[in-house]
Tab-separated table of C-alpha atoms in Angstrom:
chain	number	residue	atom	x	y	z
A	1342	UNK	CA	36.487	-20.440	-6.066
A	1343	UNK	CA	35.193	-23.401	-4.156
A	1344	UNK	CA	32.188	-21.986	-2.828
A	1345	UNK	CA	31.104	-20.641	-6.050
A	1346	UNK	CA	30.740	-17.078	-5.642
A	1347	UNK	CA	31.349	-15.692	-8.781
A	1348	UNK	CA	31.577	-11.825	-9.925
A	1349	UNK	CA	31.984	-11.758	-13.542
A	1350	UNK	CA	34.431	-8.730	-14.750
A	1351	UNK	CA	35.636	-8.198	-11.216
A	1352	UNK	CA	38.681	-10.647	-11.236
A	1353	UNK	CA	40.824	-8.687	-8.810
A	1354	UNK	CA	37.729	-8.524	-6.192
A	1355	UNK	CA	37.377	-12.158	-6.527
A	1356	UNK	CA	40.630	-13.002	-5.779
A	1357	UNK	CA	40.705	-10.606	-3.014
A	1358	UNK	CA	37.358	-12.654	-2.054
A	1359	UNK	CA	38.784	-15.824	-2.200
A	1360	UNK	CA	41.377	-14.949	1.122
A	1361	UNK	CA	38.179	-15.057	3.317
A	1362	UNK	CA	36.341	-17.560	5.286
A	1363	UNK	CA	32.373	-18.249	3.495
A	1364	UNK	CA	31.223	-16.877	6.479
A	1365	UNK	CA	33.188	-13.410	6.096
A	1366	UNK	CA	32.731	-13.668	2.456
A	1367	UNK	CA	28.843	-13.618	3.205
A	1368	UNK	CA	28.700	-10.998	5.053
A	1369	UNK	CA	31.162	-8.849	3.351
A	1370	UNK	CA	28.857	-9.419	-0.183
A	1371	UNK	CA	25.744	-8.377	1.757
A	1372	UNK	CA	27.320	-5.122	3.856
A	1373	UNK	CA	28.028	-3.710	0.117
A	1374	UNK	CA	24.871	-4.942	-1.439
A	1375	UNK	CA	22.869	-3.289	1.275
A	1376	UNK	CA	24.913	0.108	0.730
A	1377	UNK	CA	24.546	0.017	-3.193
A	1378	UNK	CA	20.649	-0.807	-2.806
A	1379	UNK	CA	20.626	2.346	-0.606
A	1380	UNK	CA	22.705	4.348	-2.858
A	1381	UNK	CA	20.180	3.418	-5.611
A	1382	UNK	CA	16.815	4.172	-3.773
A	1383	UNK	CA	17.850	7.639	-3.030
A	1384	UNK	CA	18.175	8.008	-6.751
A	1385	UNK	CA	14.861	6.663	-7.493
A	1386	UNK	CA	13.624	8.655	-5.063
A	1387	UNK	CA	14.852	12.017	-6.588
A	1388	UNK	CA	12.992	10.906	-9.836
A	1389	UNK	CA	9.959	10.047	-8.108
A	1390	UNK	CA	6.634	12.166	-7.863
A	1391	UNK	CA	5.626	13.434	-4.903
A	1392	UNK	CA	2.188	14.091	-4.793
A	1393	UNK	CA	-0.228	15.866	-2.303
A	1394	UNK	CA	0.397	13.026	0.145
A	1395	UNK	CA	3.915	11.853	-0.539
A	1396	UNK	CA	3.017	8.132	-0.575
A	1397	UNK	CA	4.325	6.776	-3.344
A	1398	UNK	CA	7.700	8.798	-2.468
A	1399	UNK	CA	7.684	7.334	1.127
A	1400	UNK	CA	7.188	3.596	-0.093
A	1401	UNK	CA	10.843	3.250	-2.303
A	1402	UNK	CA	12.378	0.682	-0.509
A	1403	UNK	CA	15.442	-1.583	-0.828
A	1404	UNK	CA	15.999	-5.507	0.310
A	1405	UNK	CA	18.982	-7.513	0.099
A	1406	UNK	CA	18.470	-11.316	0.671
A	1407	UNK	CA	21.268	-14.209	1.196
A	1408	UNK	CA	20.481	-17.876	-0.375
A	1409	UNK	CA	22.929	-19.573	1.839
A	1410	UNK	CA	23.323	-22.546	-0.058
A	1411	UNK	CA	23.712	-21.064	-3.131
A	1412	UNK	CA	26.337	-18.599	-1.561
A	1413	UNK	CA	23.780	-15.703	-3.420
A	1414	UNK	CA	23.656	-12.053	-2.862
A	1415	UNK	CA	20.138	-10.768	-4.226
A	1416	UNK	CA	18.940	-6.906	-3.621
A	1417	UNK	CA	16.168	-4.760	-4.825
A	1418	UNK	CA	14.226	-1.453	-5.173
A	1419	UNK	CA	11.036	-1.267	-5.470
A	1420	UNK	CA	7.462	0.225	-4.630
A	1421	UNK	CA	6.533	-1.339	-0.934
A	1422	UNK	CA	2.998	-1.916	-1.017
A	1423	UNK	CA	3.576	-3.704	2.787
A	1424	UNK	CA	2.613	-2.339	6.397
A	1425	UNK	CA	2.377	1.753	6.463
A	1426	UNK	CA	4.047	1.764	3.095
A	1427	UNK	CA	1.009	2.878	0.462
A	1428	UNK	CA	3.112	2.589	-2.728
A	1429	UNK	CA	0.052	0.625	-4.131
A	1430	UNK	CA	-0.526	2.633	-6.796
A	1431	UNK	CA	2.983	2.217	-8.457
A	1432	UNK	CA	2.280	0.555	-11.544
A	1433	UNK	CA	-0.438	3.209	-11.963
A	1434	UNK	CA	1.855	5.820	-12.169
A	1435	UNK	CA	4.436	3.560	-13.757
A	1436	UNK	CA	2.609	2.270	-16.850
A	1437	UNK	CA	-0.266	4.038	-16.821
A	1438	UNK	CA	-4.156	2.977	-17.479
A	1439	UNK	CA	-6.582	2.751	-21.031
A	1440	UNK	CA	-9.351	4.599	-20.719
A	1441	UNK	CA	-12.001	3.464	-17.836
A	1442	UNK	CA	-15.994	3.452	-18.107
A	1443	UNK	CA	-18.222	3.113	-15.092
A	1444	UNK	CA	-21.608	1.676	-15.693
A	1445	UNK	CA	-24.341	2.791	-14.001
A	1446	UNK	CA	-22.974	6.020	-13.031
A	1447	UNK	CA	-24.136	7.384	-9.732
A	1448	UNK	CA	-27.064	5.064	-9.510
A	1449	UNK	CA	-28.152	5.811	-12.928
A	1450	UNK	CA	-29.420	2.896	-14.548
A	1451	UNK	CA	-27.519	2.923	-18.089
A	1452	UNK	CA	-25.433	5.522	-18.518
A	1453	UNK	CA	-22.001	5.026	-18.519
A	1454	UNK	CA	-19.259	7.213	-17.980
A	1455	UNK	CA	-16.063	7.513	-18.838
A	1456	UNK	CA	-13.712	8.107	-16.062
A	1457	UNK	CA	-10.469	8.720	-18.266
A	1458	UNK	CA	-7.471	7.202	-18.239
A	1459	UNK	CA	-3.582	7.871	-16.767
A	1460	UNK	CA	-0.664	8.351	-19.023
A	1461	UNK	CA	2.617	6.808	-17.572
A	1462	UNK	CA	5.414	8.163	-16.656
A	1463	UNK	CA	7.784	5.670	-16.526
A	1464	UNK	CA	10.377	7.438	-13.678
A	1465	UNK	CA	11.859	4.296	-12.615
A	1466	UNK	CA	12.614	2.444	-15.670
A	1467	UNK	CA	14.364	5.873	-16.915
A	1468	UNK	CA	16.099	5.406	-13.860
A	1469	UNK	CA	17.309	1.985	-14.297
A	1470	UNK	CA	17.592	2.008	-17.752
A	1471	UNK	CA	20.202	5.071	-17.692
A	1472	UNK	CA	22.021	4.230	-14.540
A	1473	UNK	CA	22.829	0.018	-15.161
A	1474	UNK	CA	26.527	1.127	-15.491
A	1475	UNK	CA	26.186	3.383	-12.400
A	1476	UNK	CA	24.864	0.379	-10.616
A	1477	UNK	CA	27.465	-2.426	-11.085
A	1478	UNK	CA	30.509	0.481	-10.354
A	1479	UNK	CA	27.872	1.659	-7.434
A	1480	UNK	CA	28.128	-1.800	-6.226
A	1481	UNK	CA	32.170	-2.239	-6.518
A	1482	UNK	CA	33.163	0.627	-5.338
A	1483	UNK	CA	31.277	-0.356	-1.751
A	1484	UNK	CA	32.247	-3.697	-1.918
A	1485	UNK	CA	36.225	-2.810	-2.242
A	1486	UNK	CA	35.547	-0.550	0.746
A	1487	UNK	CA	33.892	-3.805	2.974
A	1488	UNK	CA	37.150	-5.619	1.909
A	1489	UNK	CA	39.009	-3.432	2.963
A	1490	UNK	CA	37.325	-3.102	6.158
A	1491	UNK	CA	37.593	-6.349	6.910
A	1492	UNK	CA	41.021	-7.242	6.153
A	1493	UNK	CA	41.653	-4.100	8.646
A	1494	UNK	CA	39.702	-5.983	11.114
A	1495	UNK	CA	41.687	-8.687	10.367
């Protein structure tokens, strides 16, 4: 292709690519990269604790960015720590903690306490890790539909 957009072990869907405009082409890469990213975050979600407050649940969000002159798809899932997302604790939960000691413990001048530490529990690298395949076929299967939308609207 010209442009250089480039899907490796999808030969048919970039050939089928190649018949549009780079505008099209754009926006037919980032309709099925936004519906893949969304088909992923629901399945992080399932594997995601919920908590008293549901925070870290609520804060699994997806992005999909265009680099225009690179003619670049990007998306993402991740743990929003931005606006009244409070997914801050992520990594937390993720990786876990060693064990923490607070000096001075309530105003006590040398003791120190221990405060403990959190075991991770590593739900969304299990999910990545056993679903890579699902992803890529997640991903083609929604961009042959946007083809195929578009050379209907065509």
């Amino acid at each position: 292709m010209t442009d250089g957009v480039t899907l490796t072990g999808l030969e048919d869907v970039n050939s089928a690519l190649e018949g549009f405009e780079k505008k099209i082409r754009k926006k037919v890469l980032k309709k099925a990269m936004v519906q893949s990213a969304a088909d992923i975050r629901k399945v992080v979600k399932t594997h995601t604790p919920k908590g008293a407050t549901k925070n870290l649940f609520k804060s699994v969000t997806s992005k999909v960015w265009i680099i225009a002159r690179k003619n670049l798809v990007k998306g993402a899932v991740f743990y929003s720590r931005k606006g009244n997302k409070k997914g801050f604790h992520a990594n937390w939960i993720e990786y876990g903690t060693n064990e923490r000691f607070v000096s001075n413990y309530r105003g006590h001048e040398g003791v120190s306490v221990s405060v403990g530490s959190i075991t991770g529990q590593g739900n969304a690298l299990r999910v990545f890790k056993t679903s890579s395949g699902k992803q890529i076929s997640t991903f083609k299967k929604f961009l042959i539909a946007a083809i195929e939308a578009q050379k209907a609207k065509n």
